[in-house]
Each structure stands twice: as structure tokens, then as C-alpha cells.
PDB file of C-alpha atoms in Angstrom:
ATOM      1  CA  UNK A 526     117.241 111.854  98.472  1.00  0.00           C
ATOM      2  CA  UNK A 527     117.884 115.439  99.080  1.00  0.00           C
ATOM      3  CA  UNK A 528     114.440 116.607  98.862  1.00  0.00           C
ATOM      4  CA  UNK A 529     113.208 113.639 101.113  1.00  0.00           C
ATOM      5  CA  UNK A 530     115.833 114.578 104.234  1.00  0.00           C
ATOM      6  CA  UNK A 531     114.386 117.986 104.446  1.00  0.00           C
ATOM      7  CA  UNK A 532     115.578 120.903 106.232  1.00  0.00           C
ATOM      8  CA  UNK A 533     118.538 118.549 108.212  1.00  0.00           C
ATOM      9  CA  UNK A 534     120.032 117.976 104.747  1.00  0.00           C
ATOM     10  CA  UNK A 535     120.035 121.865 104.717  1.00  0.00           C
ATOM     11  CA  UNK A 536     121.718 122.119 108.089  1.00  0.00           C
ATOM     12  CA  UNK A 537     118.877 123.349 109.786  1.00  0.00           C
ATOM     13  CA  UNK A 538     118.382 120.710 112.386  1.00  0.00           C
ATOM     14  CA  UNK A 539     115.097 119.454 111.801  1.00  0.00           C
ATOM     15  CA  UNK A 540     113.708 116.391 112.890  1.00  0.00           C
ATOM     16  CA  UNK A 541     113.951 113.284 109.858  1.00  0.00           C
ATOM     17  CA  UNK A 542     110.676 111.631 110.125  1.00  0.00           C
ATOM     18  CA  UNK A 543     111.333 107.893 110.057  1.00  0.00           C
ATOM     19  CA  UNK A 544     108.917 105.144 110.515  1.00  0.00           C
ATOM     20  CA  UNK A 545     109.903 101.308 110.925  1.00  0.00           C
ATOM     21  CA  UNK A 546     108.760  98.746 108.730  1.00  0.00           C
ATOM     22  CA  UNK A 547     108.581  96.313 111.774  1.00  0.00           C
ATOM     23  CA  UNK A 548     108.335  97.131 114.928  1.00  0.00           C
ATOM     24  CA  UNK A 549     110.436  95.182 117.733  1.00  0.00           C
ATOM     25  CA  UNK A 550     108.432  93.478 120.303  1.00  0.00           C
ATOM     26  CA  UNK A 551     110.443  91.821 123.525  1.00  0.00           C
ATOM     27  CA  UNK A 552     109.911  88.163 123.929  1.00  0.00           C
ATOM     28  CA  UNK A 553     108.550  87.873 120.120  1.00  0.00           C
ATOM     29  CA  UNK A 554     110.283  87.342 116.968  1.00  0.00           C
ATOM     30  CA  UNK A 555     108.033  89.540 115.062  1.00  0.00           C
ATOM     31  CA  UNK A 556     105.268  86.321 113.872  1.00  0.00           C
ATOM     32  CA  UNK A 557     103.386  86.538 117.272  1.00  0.00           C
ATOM     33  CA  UNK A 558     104.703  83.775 118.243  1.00  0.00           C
ATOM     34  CA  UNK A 559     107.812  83.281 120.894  1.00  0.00           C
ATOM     35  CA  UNK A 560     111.187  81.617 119.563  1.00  0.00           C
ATOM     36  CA  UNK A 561     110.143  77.959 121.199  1.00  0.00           C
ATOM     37  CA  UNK A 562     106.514  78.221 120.615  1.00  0.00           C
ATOM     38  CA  UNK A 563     107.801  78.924 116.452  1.00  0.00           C
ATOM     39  CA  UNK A 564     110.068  76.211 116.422  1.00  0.00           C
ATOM     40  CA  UNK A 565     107.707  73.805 118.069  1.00  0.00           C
ATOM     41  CA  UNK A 566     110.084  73.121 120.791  1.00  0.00           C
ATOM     42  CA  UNK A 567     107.309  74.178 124.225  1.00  0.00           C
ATOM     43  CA  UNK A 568     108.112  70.903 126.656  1.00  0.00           C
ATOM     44  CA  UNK A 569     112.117  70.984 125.313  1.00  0.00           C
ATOM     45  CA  UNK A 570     115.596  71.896 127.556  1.00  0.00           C
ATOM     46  CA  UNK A 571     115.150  74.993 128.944  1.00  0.00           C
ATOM     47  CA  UNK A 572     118.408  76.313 127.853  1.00  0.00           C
ATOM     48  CA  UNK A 573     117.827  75.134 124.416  1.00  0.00           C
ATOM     49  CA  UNK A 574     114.878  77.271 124.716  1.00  0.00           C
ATOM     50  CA  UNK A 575     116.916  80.120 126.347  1.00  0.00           C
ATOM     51  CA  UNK A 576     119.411  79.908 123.143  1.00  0.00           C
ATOM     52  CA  UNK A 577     116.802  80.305 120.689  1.00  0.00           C
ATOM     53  CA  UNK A 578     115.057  83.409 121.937  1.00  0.00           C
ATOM     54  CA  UNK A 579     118.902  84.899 122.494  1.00  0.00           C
ATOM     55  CA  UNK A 580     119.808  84.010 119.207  1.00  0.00           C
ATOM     56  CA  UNK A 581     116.512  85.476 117.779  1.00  0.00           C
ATOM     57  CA  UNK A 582     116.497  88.263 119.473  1.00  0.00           C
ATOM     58  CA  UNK A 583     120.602  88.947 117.777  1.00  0.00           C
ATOM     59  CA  UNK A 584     118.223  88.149 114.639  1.00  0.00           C
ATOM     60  CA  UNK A 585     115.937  90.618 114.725  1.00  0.00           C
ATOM     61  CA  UNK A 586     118.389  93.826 115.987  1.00  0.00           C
ATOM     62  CA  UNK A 587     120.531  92.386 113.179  1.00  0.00           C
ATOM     63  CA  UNK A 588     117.436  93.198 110.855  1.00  0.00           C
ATOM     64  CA  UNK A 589     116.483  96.309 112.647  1.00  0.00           C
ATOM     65  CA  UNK A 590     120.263  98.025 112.163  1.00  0.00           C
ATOM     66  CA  UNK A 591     120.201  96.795 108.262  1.00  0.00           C
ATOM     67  CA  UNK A 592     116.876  98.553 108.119  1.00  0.00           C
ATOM     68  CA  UNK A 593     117.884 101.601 109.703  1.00  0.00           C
ATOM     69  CA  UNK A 594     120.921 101.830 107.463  1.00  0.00           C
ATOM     70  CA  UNK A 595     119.282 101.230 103.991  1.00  0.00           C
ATOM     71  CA  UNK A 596     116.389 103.998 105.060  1.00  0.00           C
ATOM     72  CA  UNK A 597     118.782 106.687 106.809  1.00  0.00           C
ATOM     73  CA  UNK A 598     121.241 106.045 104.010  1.00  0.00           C
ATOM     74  CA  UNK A 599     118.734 106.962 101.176  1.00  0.00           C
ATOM     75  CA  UNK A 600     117.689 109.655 103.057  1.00  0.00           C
ATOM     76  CA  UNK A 601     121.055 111.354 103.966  1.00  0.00           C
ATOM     77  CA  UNK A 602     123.962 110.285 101.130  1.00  0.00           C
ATOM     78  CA  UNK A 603     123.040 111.895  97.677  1.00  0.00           C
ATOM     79  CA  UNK A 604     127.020 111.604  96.484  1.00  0.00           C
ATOM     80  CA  UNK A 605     128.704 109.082  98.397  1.00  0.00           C
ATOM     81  CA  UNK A 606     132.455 110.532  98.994  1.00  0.00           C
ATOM     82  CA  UNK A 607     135.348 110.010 101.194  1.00  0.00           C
ATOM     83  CA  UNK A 608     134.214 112.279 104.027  1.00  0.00           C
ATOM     84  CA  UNK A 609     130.929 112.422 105.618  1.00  0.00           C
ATOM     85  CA  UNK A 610     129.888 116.249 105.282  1.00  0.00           C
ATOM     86  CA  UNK A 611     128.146 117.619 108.543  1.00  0.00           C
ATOM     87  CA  UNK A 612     124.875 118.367 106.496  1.00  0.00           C
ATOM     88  CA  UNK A 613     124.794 114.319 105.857  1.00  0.00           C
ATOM     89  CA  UNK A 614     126.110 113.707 109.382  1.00  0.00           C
ATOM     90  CA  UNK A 615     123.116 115.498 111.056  1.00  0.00           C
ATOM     91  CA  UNK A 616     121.046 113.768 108.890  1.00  0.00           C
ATOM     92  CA  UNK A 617     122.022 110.505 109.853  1.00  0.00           C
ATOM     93  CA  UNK A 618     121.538 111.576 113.448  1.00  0.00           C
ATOM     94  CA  UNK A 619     118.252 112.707 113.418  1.00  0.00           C
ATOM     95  CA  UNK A 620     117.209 109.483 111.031  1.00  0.00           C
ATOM     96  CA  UNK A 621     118.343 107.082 113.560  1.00  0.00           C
ATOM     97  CA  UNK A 622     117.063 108.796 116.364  1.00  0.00           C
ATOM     98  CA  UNK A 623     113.301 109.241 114.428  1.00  0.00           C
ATOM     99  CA  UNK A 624     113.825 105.440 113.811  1.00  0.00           C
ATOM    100  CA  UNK A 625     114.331 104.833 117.396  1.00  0.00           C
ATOM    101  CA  UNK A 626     111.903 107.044 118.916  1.00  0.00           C
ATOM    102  CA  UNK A 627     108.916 105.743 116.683  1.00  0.00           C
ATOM    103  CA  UNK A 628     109.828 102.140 116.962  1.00  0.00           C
ATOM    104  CA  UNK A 629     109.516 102.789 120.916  1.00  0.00           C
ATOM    105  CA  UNK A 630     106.130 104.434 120.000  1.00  0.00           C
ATOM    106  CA  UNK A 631     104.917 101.704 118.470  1.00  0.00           C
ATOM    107  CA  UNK A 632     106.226  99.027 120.889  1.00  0.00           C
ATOM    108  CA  UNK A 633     104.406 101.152 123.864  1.00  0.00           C
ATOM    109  CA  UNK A 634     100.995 101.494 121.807  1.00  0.00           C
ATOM    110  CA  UNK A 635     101.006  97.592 121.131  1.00  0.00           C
ATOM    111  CA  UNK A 636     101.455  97.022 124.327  1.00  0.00           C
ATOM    112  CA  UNK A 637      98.412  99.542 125.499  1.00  0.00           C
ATOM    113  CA  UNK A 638      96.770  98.433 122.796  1.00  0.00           C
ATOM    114  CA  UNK A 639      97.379  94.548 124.680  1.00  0.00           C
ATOM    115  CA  UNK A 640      96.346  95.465 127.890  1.00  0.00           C
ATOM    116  CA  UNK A 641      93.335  97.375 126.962  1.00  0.00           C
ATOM    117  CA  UNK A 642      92.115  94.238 125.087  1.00  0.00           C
ATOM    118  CA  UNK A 643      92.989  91.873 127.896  1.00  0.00           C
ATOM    119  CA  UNK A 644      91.317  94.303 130.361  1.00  0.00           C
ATOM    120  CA  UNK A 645      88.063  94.010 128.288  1.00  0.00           C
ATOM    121  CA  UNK A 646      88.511  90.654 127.856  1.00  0.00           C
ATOM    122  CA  UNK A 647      88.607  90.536 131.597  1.00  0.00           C
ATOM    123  CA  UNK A 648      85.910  92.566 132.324  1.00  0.00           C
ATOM    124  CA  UNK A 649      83.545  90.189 129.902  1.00  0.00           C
ATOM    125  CA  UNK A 650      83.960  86.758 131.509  1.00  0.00           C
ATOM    126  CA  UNK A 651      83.062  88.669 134.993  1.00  0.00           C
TER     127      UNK A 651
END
């Protein structure tokens, strides 16, 4: 784990590179699909539907926070110990902030990447 955290492990304040498994995508639970569109529910209460996409939305930052802990964790705590030294402490730091910047990276090129393709789709049916 040492050698993976890199020069932050060493104190020197370098940037953790981090990269999401999943990236988090407003108004989808990570299937493409919205929360009443997955569970089949499209004509249904529209607080029922409101519930859902809350409570899958809880879902997926639930996911997102266990997967930023299990990667910044093996990248930052080689002897786990009653006191967080500052070397692991700026580690942890710059992990969750790599995490954070590149899963905003790759929510803002999906959605480029969306509105190019619905621009061209646009542009053919003229």
C-alpha cells in the first residue's frame, strides 16, 4: 500500500490518483435506466415514484462512500494503529478528493458525450 500512495504517504503532498469504479449519474441508478422506469412502475403515484429515486439515490452515495473507503483505505493504512499519523491523514485527503474530482470528470464527459450525440442525432433527422 505504501508504494501505491506515492509521494503523500511520504508527506510530500502529492496528488493520490483515484479513479471510480462507477461513476454517479443524477436521475440514474447507474443501469441507464431511472428508479421507476427499473422497477416498472412509469404510470404509478407520483410520490411513490418520488420515494424510489430518493431512496436510490441514498443507495448509490451509500455505495459510492463504501467505495471510496475500501480504495483510500488500501491506499493510505499500511499498519492500522490507534492514531491516524499525518502521513496517512494526507493521504486520505488527497484520495478522497482524487475520487471526487474524477467522478465529477466523468459525470461532465458523459454528459458532453450525451449532448454531442443528441446534437448529431438532431442534426440527421433535419
Amino acid at each position: 500500500a505504501a508504494a501505491r500512495c506515492g509521494a503523500a504517504r511520504e508527506g510530500r503532498g502529492a496528488a493520490v490518483p483515484v479513479t471510480p469504479a462507477v461513476p454517479v449519474t443524477p436521475g440514474g441508478n447507474g443501469n441507464g435506466m431511472d428508479a421507476p422506469s427499473a422497477a416498472g412502475l412509469g404510470g404509478a403515484d407520483p410520490q411513490l415514484q418520488r420515494f424510489i429515486e430518493v431512496e436510490t439515490q441514498k443507495q448509490r452515495f451509500q455505495q459510492l462512500v463504501h467505495q471510496m473507503t475500501e480504495l483510500c483505505w488500501e491506499k493510505c493504512m499500511d499498519k492500522p494503529g490507534p492514531k491516524l499519523d499525518s502521513r496517512a491523514e494526507t493521504c486520505f485527503v488527497n484520495c478522497v478528493e482524487r475520487f471526487i474530482d474524477t467522478s465529477q470528470f466523468i459525470l461532465n464527459r458523459l454528459e458532453q458525450t450525451q449532448k454531442s450525440k443528441s446534437a448529431f442525432s438532431e442534426s440527421l433527422s433535419d
